[in-house]
């Protein structure tokens, strides 16, 4: 029965994944859809564990048999293969963004204004440095676009406008236009602080701190496994669920005397216990084993507790396995960046993915490199980002060179 339910779930799973991959789906909705896929998988495993049917029947004799049990479920459940491929592709796409590469490479096409993020932030997130000429040029273009400056002849004039919403680095460019002076060291330091404060990049720890982090994540994972194994042992020894071949029913084998005694006073119908018929001198009578009770007798708290603990066993093992891959990724990431001053955050990697895609779009599907600034009014922010993404744009170098030597 459950194998057919698993096959039937393929269609809705594919539809959920298609919705998650749709570029119109917001980041929040995509996260919720990813969590829904994970929840469906866990719920499916739990239901199979409570109500096993062919081919999901295996005799569990040791705590580690739960791993084999979970593997059997995965083997006969194609929708879980699809979810695994979907998650794996997402992880590989994140890894594909090289940690210290400049804006070059081939990722998907992207056509948007990068949420109007300051070009300085994209530049520093990409290169961990500031190209002063490109930085000032792109910032002047942005300030001109949003109405803080205007071009008059071969000069820029500042428009009297509230600057409270501007970044500090953008205010410094306004001062450059006003005074003709720019403290490059302070300008770079300001951009660095802005990028770090917006959590696109973070400063890397020193080698010793990094090694301590690696040891801590490894120890954490080890203790998670130890806790999971301890839970397995506890459940196996005190609340092991077995299937009796004589009547093909599932029973909980209780070992703790307090549980057995508590049930003895609560149970009114002894048929919920495991019983066998024996011959006595005065006739045949049913003899009950009071340490074995039906696993579906949920009216008793001991049974509910036992079933819940048995559900937690495969879930805890699954969490440990997933956490192992996460720990491996963290360790590799820390080792790759062990001697580097900065590290990009996930937010920064996502920004660069979009920037890669925008660069590809500008190069392959536009004639922006053949246009002059005055011809690009409709492109708005594309002109600004093109100036830092390595796309050759005919901007007014004569004006820019007046401010940036």
mmCIF file of C-alpha atoms in Angstrom:
data_model
loop_
_atom_site.group_PDB
_atom_site.id
_atom_site.type_symbol
_atom_site.label_atom_id
_atom_site.label_comp_id
_atom_site.label_asym_id
_atom_site.label_seq_id
_atom_site.Cartn_x
_atom_site.Cartn_y
_atom_site.Cartn_z
ATOM 1 C CA UNK A 1 0.000 0.000 0.000
ATOM 2 C CA UNK A 2 2.673 2.520 1.037
ATOM 3 C CA UNK A 3 4.733 1.871 -2.079
ATOM 4 C CA UNK A 4 1.771 2.997 -4.202
ATOM 5 C CA UNK A 5 1.323 6.087 -2.034
ATOM 6 C CA UNK A 6 5.021 6.817 -2.578
ATOM 7 C CA UNK A 7 4.576 6.508 -6.340
ATOM 8 C CA UNK A 8 1.511 8.741 -6.195
ATOM 9 C CA UNK A 9 3.514 11.438 -4.413
ATOM 10 C CA UNK A 10 5.889 11.800 -7.390
ATOM 11 C CA UNK A 11 3.559 14.172 -9.258
ATOM 12 C CA UNK A 12 2.912 16.630 -6.369
ATOM 13 C CA UNK A 13 6.625 16.515 -5.436
ATOM 14 C CA UNK A 14 7.621 17.449 -9.000
ATOM 15 C CA UNK A 15 5.067 20.281 -9.001
ATOM 16 C CA UNK A 16 6.416 21.611 -5.691
ATOM 17 C CA UNK A 17 9.995 21.518 -7.036
ATOM 18 C CA UNK A 18 8.965 23.289 -10.239
ATOM 19 C CA UNK A 19 7.316 25.992 -8.165
ATOM 20 C CA UNK A 20 10.440 26.319 -5.997
ATOM 21 C CA UNK A 21 12.625 26.678 -9.106
ATOM 22 C CA UNK A 22 10.365 29.286 -10.698
ATOM 23 C CA UNK A 23 12.221 32.610 -10.837
ATOM 24 C CA UNK A 24 9.012 34.373 -9.744
ATOM 25 C CA UNK A 25 9.003 32.470 -6.426
ATOM 26 C CA UNK A 26 10.272 34.640 -3.575
ATOM 27 C CA UNK A 27 13.138 33.500 -1.361
ATOM 28 C CA UNK A 28 10.781 33.091 1.606
ATOM 29 C CA UNK A 29 8.324 30.957 -0.380
ATOM 30 C CA UNK A 30 11.194 28.858 -1.777
ATOM 31 C CA UNK A 31 12.399 28.159 1.775
ATOM 32 C CA UNK A 32 8.880 27.117 2.814
ATOM 33 C CA UNK A 33 8.612 24.790 -0.201
ATOM 34 C CA UNK A 34 12.002 23.234 0.642
ATOM 35 C CA UNK A 35 10.824 22.648 4.216
ATOM 36 C CA UNK A 36 7.584 21.131 2.877
ATOM 37 C CA UNK A 37 9.571 18.614 0.800
ATOM 38 C CA UNK A 38 11.631 17.659 3.848
ATOM 39 C CA UNK A 39 8.492 17.356 6.019
ATOM 40 C CA UNK A 40 6.769 15.093 3.461
ATOM 41 C CA UNK A 41 9.796 12.769 3.442
ATOM 42 C CA UNK A 42 9.956 12.554 7.245
ATOM 43 C CA UNK A 43 6.195 12.030 7.558
ATOM 44 C CA UNK A 44 6.307 9.260 4.949
ATOM 45 C CA UNK A 45 9.069 7.434 6.859
ATOM 46 C CA UNK A 46 7.202 7.803 10.171
ATOM 47 C CA UNK A 47 3.923 6.461 8.728
ATOM 48 C CA UNK A 48 5.730 3.478 7.208
ATOM 49 C CA UNK A 49 7.367 2.779 10.541
ATOM 50 C CA UNK A 50 4.013 2.799 12.378
ATOM 51 C CA UNK A 51 2.085 0.920 9.670
ATOM 52 C CA UNK A 52 4.613 -1.235 7.787
ATOM 53 C CA UNK A 53 3.510 -3.036 4.633
ATOM 54 C CA UNK A 54 5.424 -4.910 1.957
ATOM 55 C CA UNK A 55 8.139 -4.232 0.886
ATOM 56 C CA UNK A 56 8.809 -2.046 3.946
ATOM 57 C CA UNK A 57 9.040 -4.890 6.458
ATOM 58 C CA UNK A 58 12.322 -5.748 8.103
ATOM 59 C CA UNK A 59 13.087 -7.485 11.363
ATOM 60 C CA UNK A 60 14.947 -5.103 13.683
ATOM 61 C CA UNK A 61 17.214 -6.986 16.048
ATOM 62 C CA UNK A 62 19.893 -4.365 16.717
ATOM 63 C CA UNK A 63 19.663 -0.577 17.109
ATOM 64 C CA UNK A 64 21.746 0.016 13.971
ATOM 65 C CA UNK A 65 19.175 -1.944 11.962
ATOM 66 C CA UNK A 66 17.214 1.311 11.848
ATOM 67 C CA UNK A 67 19.769 2.572 9.302
ATOM 68 C CA UNK A 68 19.077 -0.471 7.112
ATOM 69 C CA UNK A 69 15.361 0.133 7.599
ATOM 70 C CA UNK A 70 15.657 3.773 6.473
ATOM 71 C CA UNK A 71 17.774 2.661 3.494
ATOM 72 C CA UNK A 72 15.085 0.167 2.480
ATOM 73 C CA UNK A 73 12.446 2.892 2.545
ATOM 74 C CA UNK A 74 14.667 5.177 0.446
ATOM 75 C CA UNK A 75 15.385 2.385 -2.063
ATOM 76 C CA UNK A 76 11.702 1.796 -2.828
ATOM 77 C CA UNK A 77 10.620 5.455 -2.773
ATOM 78 C CA UNK A 78 11.369 7.250 -6.089
ATOM 79 C CA UNK A 79 10.051 10.642 -4.924
ATOM 80 C CA UNK A 80 12.864 10.729 -2.358
ATOM 81 C CA UNK A 81 15.406 10.252 -5.169
ATOM 82 C CA UNK A 82 13.891 13.291 -6.901
ATOM 83 C CA UNK A 83 14.107 15.366 -3.705
ATOM 84 C CA UNK A 84 17.727 14.249 -3.181
ATOM 85 C CA UNK A 85 18.657 15.315 -6.741
ATOM 86 C CA UNK A 86 16.899 18.656 -6.216
ATOM 87 C CA UNK A 87 18.744 19.359 -2.947
ATOM 88 C CA UNK A 88 22.059 18.158 -4.406
ATOM 89 C CA UNK A 89 21.766 20.448 -7.424
ATOM 90 C CA UNK A 90 21.071 23.377 -5.131
ATOM 91 C CA UNK A 91 24.133 22.596 -2.992
ATOM 92 C CA UNK A 92 26.367 22.148 -6.047
ATOM 93 C CA UNK A 93 25.169 25.467 -7.434
ATOM 94 C CA UNK A 94 26.256 27.181 -4.210
ATOM 95 C CA UNK A 95 29.646 25.461 -4.286
ATOM 96 C CA UNK A 96 30.100 26.504 -7.929
ATOM 97 C CA UNK A 97 30.515 30.138 -6.891
ATOM 98 C CA UNK A 98 34.257 30.298 -6.420
ATOM 99 C CA UNK A 99 35.214 31.926 -3.154
ATOM 100 C CA UNK A 100 37.897 34.278 -4.478
ATOM 101 C CA UNK A 101 37.094 34.542 -8.170
ATOM 102 C CA UNK A 102 36.463 37.841 -9.866
ATOM 103 C CA UNK A 103 33.204 38.346 -11.704
ATOM 104 C CA UNK A 104 33.760 35.867 -14.465
ATOM 105 C CA UNK A 105 32.326 32.487 -15.200
ATOM 106 C CA UNK A 106 29.176 31.041 -16.609
ATOM 107 C CA UNK A 107 26.087 30.809 -14.470
ATOM 108 C CA UNK A 108 22.434 31.346 -15.415
ATOM 109 C CA UNK A 109 21.186 34.477 -17.082
ATOM 110 C CA UNK A 110 19.679 37.087 -14.775
ATOM 111 C CA UNK A 111 17.794 40.209 -15.837
ATOM 112 C CA UNK A 112 17.046 42.526 -12.941
ATOM 113 C CA UNK A 113 18.568 45.509 -11.162
ATOM 114 C CA UNK A 114 20.167 43.413 -8.361
ATOM 115 C CA UNK A 115 17.722 45.025 -5.922
ATOM 116 C CA UNK A 116 19.464 48.392 -6.567
ATOM 117 C CA UNK A 117 22.368 47.305 -4.366
ATOM 118 C CA UNK A 118 25.292 49.700 -4.374
ATOM 119 C CA UNK A 119 27.819 48.765 -7.089
ATOM 120 C CA UNK A 120 30.565 49.233 -4.477
ATOM 121 C CA UNK A 121 29.081 46.380 -2.444
ATOM 122 C CA UNK A 122 29.055 44.073 -5.477
ATOM 123 C CA UNK A 123 32.648 45.012 -6.314
ATOM 124 C CA UNK A 124 33.986 44.354 -2.810
ATOM 125 C CA UNK A 125 31.934 41.164 -2.435
ATOM 126 C CA UNK A 126 33.464 39.905 -5.656
ATOM 127 C CA UNK A 127 37.108 40.974 -5.373
ATOM 128 C CA UNK A 128 37.554 41.845 -1.659
ATOM 129 C CA UNK A 129 39.035 45.096 -2.937
ATOM 130 C CA UNK A 130 38.092 48.459 -4.468
ATOM 131 C CA UNK A 131 38.951 49.638 -7.971
ATOM 132 C CA UNK A 132 38.714 53.355 -7.214
ATOM 133 C CA UNK A 133 38.067 54.495 -10.785
ATOM 134 C CA UNK A 134 35.316 51.953 -11.434
ATOM 135 C CA UNK A 135 33.882 52.462 -7.950
ATOM 136 C CA UNK A 136 33.611 56.246 -8.233
ATOM 137 C CA UNK A 137 32.401 56.035 -11.856
ATOM 138 C CA UNK A 138 29.585 53.608 -11.071
ATOM 139 C CA UNK A 139 28.602 55.568 -7.928
ATOM 140 C CA UNK A 140 28.442 58.838 -9.901
ATOM 141 C CA UNK A 141 26.228 57.123 -12.466
ATOM 142 C CA UNK A 142 23.945 55.888 -9.689
ATOM 143 C CA UNK A 143 23.773 59.304 -7.983
ATOM 144 C CA UNK A 144 22.973 60.872 -11.325
ATOM 145 C CA UNK A 145 20.241 58.317 -11.994
ATOM 146 C CA UNK A 146 18.499 58.784 -8.634
ATOM 147 C CA UNK A 147 18.699 62.577 -8.820
ATOM 148 C CA UNK A 148 21.468 63.645 -6.457
ATOM 149 C CA UNK A 149 23.705 65.169 -9.120
ATOM 150 C CA UNK A 150 23.341 66.506 -12.643
ATOM 151 C CA UNK A 151 25.833 66.976 -15.433
ATOM 152 C CA UNK A 152 26.487 70.496 -16.647
ATOM 153 C CA UNK A 153 28.959 70.628 -19.474
ATOM 154 C CA UNK A 154 32.001 68.716 -18.327
ATOM 155 C CA UNK A 155 31.208 69.068 -14.649
ATOM 156 C CA UNK A 156 28.738 67.592 -12.171
ATOM 157 C CA UNK A 157 26.597 69.759 -9.935
ATOM 158 C CA UNK A 158 25.100 68.547 -6.649
ATOM 159 C CA UNK A 159 21.337 68.837 -6.267
ATOM 160 C CA UNK A 160 20.096 69.948 -2.856
ATOM 161 C CA UNK A 161 18.422 66.744 -1.653
ATOM 162 C CA UNK A 162 18.161 64.724 1.566
ATOM 163 C CA UNK A 163 21.113 62.287 1.697
ATOM 164 C CA UNK A 164 20.039 60.330 4.781
ATOM 165 C CA UNK A 165 19.224 57.237 2.707
ATOM 166 C CA UNK A 166 22.601 57.160 0.971
ATOM 167 C CA UNK A 167 25.444 54.913 2.071
ATOM 168 C CA UNK A 168 28.423 56.607 3.678
ATOM 169 C CA UNK A 169 30.612 55.713 0.681
ATOM 170 C CA UNK A 170 28.096 57.398 -1.637
ATOM 171 C CA UNK A 171 28.172 60.536 0.515
ATOM 172 C CA UNK A 172 31.941 60.515 0.190
ATOM 173 C CA UNK A 173 31.589 60.590 -3.621
ATOM 174 C CA UNK A 174 29.288 63.619 -3.273
ATOM 175 C CA UNK A 175 32.000 65.302 -1.192
ATOM 176 C CA UNK A 176 34.508 64.355 -3.898
ATOM 177 C CA UNK A 177 32.422 66.186 -6.474
ATOM 178 C CA UNK A 178 32.104 69.171 -4.121
ATOM 179 C CA UNK A 179 35.712 69.417 -2.935
ATOM 180 C CA UNK A 180 37.697 67.423 -5.498
ATOM 181 C CA UNK A 181 39.325 65.371 -2.706
ATOM 182 C CA UNK A 182 38.949 61.709 -1.768
ATOM 183 C CA UNK A 183 40.776 59.866 0.989
ATOM 184 C CA UNK A 184 41.180 56.532 -0.818
ATOM 185 C CA UNK A 185 42.165 54.605 2.316
ATOM 186 C CA UNK A 186 39.140 55.860 4.249
ATOM 187 C CA UNK A 187 36.926 55.302 1.185
ATOM 188 C CA UNK A 188 37.992 51.648 0.931
ATOM 189 C CA UNK A 189 37.592 51.137 4.690
ATOM 190 C CA UNK A 190 34.074 52.629 4.519
ATOM 191 C CA UNK A 191 33.042 50.293 1.697
ATOM 192 C CA UNK A 192 34.489 47.338 3.609
ATOM 193 C CA UNK A 193 32.418 48.230 6.705
ATOM 194 C CA UNK A 194 29.253 48.616 4.597
ATOM 195 C CA UNK A 195 29.698 45.202 2.968
ATOM 196 C CA UNK A 196 30.378 43.512 6.317
ATOM 197 C CA UNK A 197 27.481 45.291 8.068
ATOM 198 C CA UNK A 198 25.085 44.104 5.337
ATOM 199 C CA UNK A 199 26.439 40.561 5.822
ATOM 200 C CA UNK A 200 27.605 39.909 2.267
ATOM 201 C CA UNK A 201 31.161 39.323 3.515
ATOM 202 C CA UNK A 202 32.631 38.625 6.920
ATOM 203 C CA UNK A 203 36.177 38.804 8.190
ATOM 204 C CA UNK A 204 37.818 35.438 8.438
ATOM 205 C CA UNK A 205 39.100 34.118 11.757
ATOM 206 C CA UNK A 206 42.805 33.527 12.280
ATOM 207 C CA UNK A 207 44.256 30.046 11.768
ATOM 208 C CA UNK A 208 44.016 29.041 15.443
ATOM 209 C CA UNK A 209 40.365 30.103 15.769
ATOM 210 C CA UNK A 210 39.555 28.302 12.505
ATOM 211 C CA UNK A 211 41.141 25.079 13.761
ATOM 212 C CA UNK A 212 39.184 25.390 17.031
ATOM 213 C CA UNK A 213 35.959 25.775 15.016
ATOM 214 C CA UNK A 214 36.778 22.657 12.997
ATOM 215 C CA UNK A 215 37.383 20.649 16.174
ATOM 216 C CA UNK A 216 34.136 21.935 17.717
ATOM 217 C CA UNK A 217 31.946 21.038 14.726
ATOM 218 C CA UNK A 218 33.522 17.561 14.585
ATOM 219 C CA UNK A 219 32.968 17.019 18.321
ATOM 220 C CA UNK A 220 29.397 18.297 18.046
ATOM 221 C CA UNK A 221 28.669 15.790 15.293
ATOM 222 C CA UNK A 222 30.288 12.983 17.290
ATOM 223 C CA UNK A 223 28.163 13.792 20.345
ATOM 224 C CA UNK A 224 25.054 13.874 18.138
ATOM 225 C CA UNK A 225 25.868 10.344 16.981
ATOM 226 C CA UNK A 226 26.549 9.235 20.563
ATOM 227 C CA UNK A 227 23.216 10.703 21.690
ATOM 228 C CA UNK A 228 21.433 8.989 18.792
ATOM 229 C CA UNK A 229 23.063 5.630 19.571
ATOM 230 C CA UNK A 230 22.233 6.051 23.276
ATOM 231 C CA UNK A 231 18.604 6.724 22.329
ATOM 232 C CA UNK A 232 18.612 3.662 20.058
ATOM 233 C CA UNK A 233 19.963 1.472 22.848
ATOM 234 C CA UNK A 234 17.486 2.835 25.394
ATOM 235 C CA UNK A 235 14.490 2.302 23.105
ATOM 236 C CA UNK A 236 15.697 -1.096 21.936
ATOM 237 C CA UNK A 237 16.231 -2.334 25.493
ATOM 238 C CA UNK A 238 13.028 -0.929 27.038
ATOM 239 C CA UNK A 239 10.449 -0.304 24.290
ATOM 240 C CA UNK A 240 11.388 -2.545 21.379
ATOM 241 C CA UNK A 241 8.580 -3.099 18.862
ATOM 242 C CA UNK A 242 8.392 -6.622 17.482
ATOM 243 C CA UNK A 243 6.061 -8.395 15.067
ATOM 244 C CA UNK A 244 4.749 -11.766 16.218
ATOM 245 C CA UNK A 245 4.536 -14.261 13.371
ATOM 246 C CA UNK A 246 1.848 -16.263 15.178
ATOM 247 C CA UNK A 247 -0.775 -13.528 14.794
ATOM 248 C CA UNK A 248 1.094 -10.997 12.573
ATOM 249 C CA UNK A 249 0.510 -8.216 15.113
ATOM 250 C CA UNK A 250 2.997 -5.695 16.458
ATOM 251 C CA UNK A 251 3.762 -5.548 20.177
ATOM 252 C CA UNK A 252 5.892 -3.354 22.402
ATOM 253 C CA UNK A 253 8.282 -5.382 24.551
ATOM 254 C CA UNK A 254 8.471 -3.616 27.911
ATOM 255 C CA UNK A 255 11.418 -4.157 30.224
ATOM 256 C CA UNK A 256 10.950 -1.528 32.942
ATOM 257 C CA UNK A 257 9.028 -2.875 35.916
ATOM 258 C CA UNK A 258 7.327 0.460 36.622
ATOM 259 C CA UNK A 259 5.876 0.511 33.074
ATOM 260 C CA UNK A 260 4.619 -3.051 33.355
ATOM 261 C CA UNK A 261 3.075 -2.409 36.770
ATOM 262 C CA UNK A 262 1.444 0.842 35.665
ATOM 263 C CA UNK A 263 -0.143 -0.878 32.671
ATOM 264 C CA UNK A 264 -1.337 -3.793 34.781
ATOM 265 C CA UNK A 265 -3.553 -1.472 36.854
ATOM 266 C CA UNK A 266 -4.735 0.563 33.835
ATOM 267 C CA UNK A 267 -5.601 -2.216 31.379
ATOM 268 C CA UNK A 268 -9.199 -3.400 31.557
ATOM 269 C CA UNK A 269 -9.230 -5.690 28.537
ATOM 270 C CA UNK A 270 -6.343 -8.180 28.655
ATOM 271 C CA UNK A 271 -6.671 -8.885 24.932
ATOM 272 C CA UNK A 272 -4.330 -5.945 24.266
ATOM 273 C CA UNK A 273 -1.547 -8.097 25.739
ATOM 274 C CA UNK A 274 0.228 -10.805 23.830
ATOM 275 C CA UNK A 275 -1.462 -14.087 24.659
ATOM 276 C CA UNK A 276 -1.000 -17.787 23.952
ATOM 277 C CA UNK A 277 -3.443 -20.634 24.416
ATOM 278 C CA UNK A 278 -2.280 -23.396 26.818
ATOM 279 C CA UNK A 279 -3.818 -26.677 27.932
ATOM 280 C CA UNK A 280 -4.507 -27.017 31.629
ATOM 281 C CA UNK A 281 -6.077 -29.870 33.621
ATOM 282 C CA UNK A 282 -9.332 -27.998 33.827
ATOM 283 C CA UNK A 283 -9.325 -26.949 30.164
ATOM 284 C CA UNK A 284 -7.706 -24.597 27.660
ATOM 285 C CA UNK A 285 -7.019 -21.046 28.777
ATOM 286 C CA UNK A 286 -5.280 -18.009 27.378
ATOM 287 C CA UNK A 287 -2.065 -17.021 29.116
ATOM 288 C CA UNK A 288 -1.019 -13.385 28.751
ATOM 289 C CA UNK A 289 2.461 -11.879 28.732
ATOM 290 C CA UNK A 290 2.072 -8.601 30.642
ATOM 291 C CA UNK A 291 5.363 -7.258 29.328
ATOM 292 C CA UNK A 292 4.104 -7.266 25.716
ATOM 293 C CA UNK A 293 1.274 -4.927 24.739
ATOM 294 C CA UNK A 294 -0.204 -4.085 21.334
ATOM 295 C CA UNK A 295 1.567 -1.132 19.705
ATOM 296 C CA UNK A 296 -1.745 0.445 18.622
ATOM 297 C CA UNK A 297 -3.201 0.639 22.159
ATOM 298 C CA UNK A 298 -2.760 4.402 22.196
ATOM 299 C CA UNK A 299 -5.211 4.916 25.042
ATOM 300 C CA UNK A 300 -2.353 4.056 27.416
ATOM 301 C CA UNK A 301 0.381 6.632 28.087
ATOM 302 C CA UNK A 302 3.124 3.989 28.182
ATOM 303 C CA UNK A 303 2.235 2.909 24.633
ATOM 304 C CA UNK A 304 2.147 6.501 23.378
ATOM 305 C CA UNK A 305 5.537 7.131 24.947
ATOM 306 C CA UNK A 306 6.990 3.932 23.454
ATOM 307 C CA UNK A 307 5.711 4.689 19.937
ATOM 308 C CA UNK A 308 7.013 8.258 20.091
ATOM 309 C CA UNK A 309 10.457 7.047 21.169
ATOM 310 C CA UNK A 310 10.495 4.495 18.354
ATOM 311 C CA UNK A 311 9.652 7.239 15.858
ATOM 312 C CA UNK A 312 12.455 9.422 17.207
ATOM 313 C CA UNK A 313 15.030 6.685 16.606
ATOM 314 C CA UNK A 314 15.048 6.731 12.753
ATOM 315 C CA UNK A 315 14.534 10.510 12.763
ATOM 316 C CA UNK A 316 17.585 11.013 15.000
ATOM 317 C CA UNK A 317 19.695 8.792 12.742
ATOM 318 C CA UNK A 318 18.524 10.723 9.674
ATOM 319 C CA UNK A 319 19.406 14.018 11.368
ATOM 320 C CA UNK A 320 22.884 12.690 12.210
ATOM 321 C CA UNK A 321 23.493 11.581 8.617
ATOM 322 C CA UNK A 322 22.375 14.960 7.233
ATOM 323 C CA UNK A 323 24.452 16.794 9.855
ATOM 324 C CA UNK A 324 27.523 14.798 8.766
ATOM 325 C CA UNK A 325 27.261 16.231 5.249
ATOM 326 C CA UNK A 326 26.734 19.709 6.705
ATOM 327 C CA UNK A 327 29.798 19.306 8.945
ATOM 328 C CA UNK A 328 31.864 18.085 5.987
ATOM 329 C CA UNK A 329 30.826 21.150 3.963
ATOM 330 C CA UNK A 330 31.663 23.482 6.879
ATOM 331 C CA UNK A 331 35.100 21.895 7.362
ATOM 332 C CA UNK A 332 35.943 22.133 3.645
ATOM 333 C CA UNK A 333 34.753 25.748 3.586
ATOM 334 C CA UNK A 334 36.862 26.630 6.647
ATOM 335 C CA UNK A 335 39.953 24.912 5.257
ATOM 336 C CA UNK A 336 39.628 26.594 1.860
ATOM 337 C CA UNK A 337 39.479 29.995 3.540
ATOM 338 C CA UNK A 338 41.916 29.333 6.383
ATOM 339 C CA UNK A 339 44.559 31.797 5.128
ATOM 340 C CA UNK A 340 42.187 34.380 3.674
ATOM 341 C CA UNK A 341 41.202 37.688 5.207
ATOM 342 C CA UNK A 342 37.549 37.572 4.143
ATOM 343 C CA UNK A 343 34.845 35.000 3.560
ATOM 344 C CA UNK A 344 31.629 35.443 1.647
ATOM 345 C CA UNK A 345 28.391 34.633 3.416
ATOM 346 C CA UNK A 346 25.567 32.696 1.781
ATOM 347 C CA UNK A 347 23.917 36.053 1.155
ATOM 348 C CA UNK A 348 27.070 37.239 -0.624
ATOM 349 C CA UNK A 349 27.261 34.089 -2.753
ATOM 350 C CA UNK A 350 23.650 34.527 -3.843
ATOM 351 C CA UNK A 351 24.386 38.137 -4.804
ATOM 352 C CA UNK A 352 27.346 37.026 -6.941
ATOM 353 C CA UNK A 353 25.237 34.336 -8.603
ATOM 354 C CA UNK A 354 22.885 37.078 -9.744
ATOM 355 C CA UNK A 355 25.790 39.303 -10.761
ATOM 356 C CA UNK A 356 27.290 36.497 -12.870
ATOM 357 C CA UNK A 357 23.927 36.002 -14.548
ATOM 358 C CA UNK A 358 23.504 39.740 -15.179
ATOM 359 C CA UNK A 359 26.966 39.954 -16.736
ATOM 360 C CA UNK A 360 26.132 37.060 -19.060
ATOM 361 C CA UNK A 361 22.855 38.705 -20.022
ATOM 362 C CA UNK A 362 24.502 42.072 -20.740
ATOM 363 C CA UNK A 363 27.206 40.454 -22.877
ATOM 364 C CA UNK A 364 25.051 37.976 -24.801
ATOM 365 C CA UNK A 365 21.659 39.647 -25.180
ATOM 366 C CA UNK A 366 22.279 43.386 -25.261
ATOM 367 C CA UNK A 367 24.153 45.971 -27.287
ATOM 368 C CA UNK A 368 25.026 47.927 -24.151
ATOM 369 C CA UNK A 369 28.759 47.833 -24.930
ATOM 370 C CA UNK A 370 28.130 49.778 -28.149
ATOM 371 C CA UNK A 371 25.984 52.457 -26.525
ATOM 372 C CA UNK A 372 26.885 55.787 -25.010
ATOM 373 C CA UNK A 373 25.667 56.942 -21.623
ATOM 374 C CA UNK A 374 23.049 59.275 -23.119
ATOM 375 C CA UNK A 375 21.538 56.387 -25.106
ATOM 376 C CA UNK A 376 21.101 54.175 -22.049
ATOM 377 C CA UNK A 377 18.383 56.015 -20.118
ATOM 378 C CA UNK A 378 16.033 53.031 -20.408
ATOM 379 C CA UNK A 379 18.710 50.646 -19.085
ATOM 380 C CA UNK A 380 18.949 52.527 -15.773
ATOM 381 C CA UNK A 381 20.859 50.337 -13.318
ATOM 382 C CA UNK A 382 22.214 48.072 -16.067
ATOM 383 C CA UNK A 383 24.629 50.849 -17.037
ATOM 384 C CA UNK A 384 25.837 51.158 -13.433
ATOM 385 C CA UNK A 385 26.457 47.440 -12.981
ATOM 386 C CA UNK A 386 27.947 47.051 -16.452
ATOM 387 C CA UNK A 387 30.648 49.500 -15.418
ATOM 388 C CA UNK A 388 31.874 47.148 -12.653
ATOM 389 C CA UNK A 389 31.073 43.765 -14.198
ATOM 390 C CA UNK A 390 33.759 43.965 -16.857
ATOM 391 C CA UNK A 391 31.374 44.864 -19.694
ATOM 392 C CA UNK A 392 32.941 47.613 -21.783
ATOM 393 C CA UNK A 393 30.659 50.645 -21.649
ATOM 394 C CA UNK A 394 31.345 54.007 -23.262
ATOM 395 C CA UNK A 395 30.899 56.179 -20.166
ATOM 396 C CA UNK A 396 32.101 59.750 -19.976
ATOM 397 C CA UNK A 397 35.749 59.041 -19.088
ATOM 398 C CA UNK A 398 36.671 62.689 -19.470
ATOM 399 C CA UNK A 399 34.322 63.634 -16.656
ATOM 400 C CA UNK A 400 35.332 60.699 -14.473
ATOM 401 C CA UNK A 401 39.049 61.301 -14.948
ATOM 402 C CA UNK A 402 38.568 64.813 -13.609
ATOM 403 C CA UNK A 403 37.779 63.307 -10.193
ATOM 404 C CA UNK A 404 39.749 60.065 -10.194
ATOM 405 C CA UNK A 405 43.478 60.257 -10.917
#
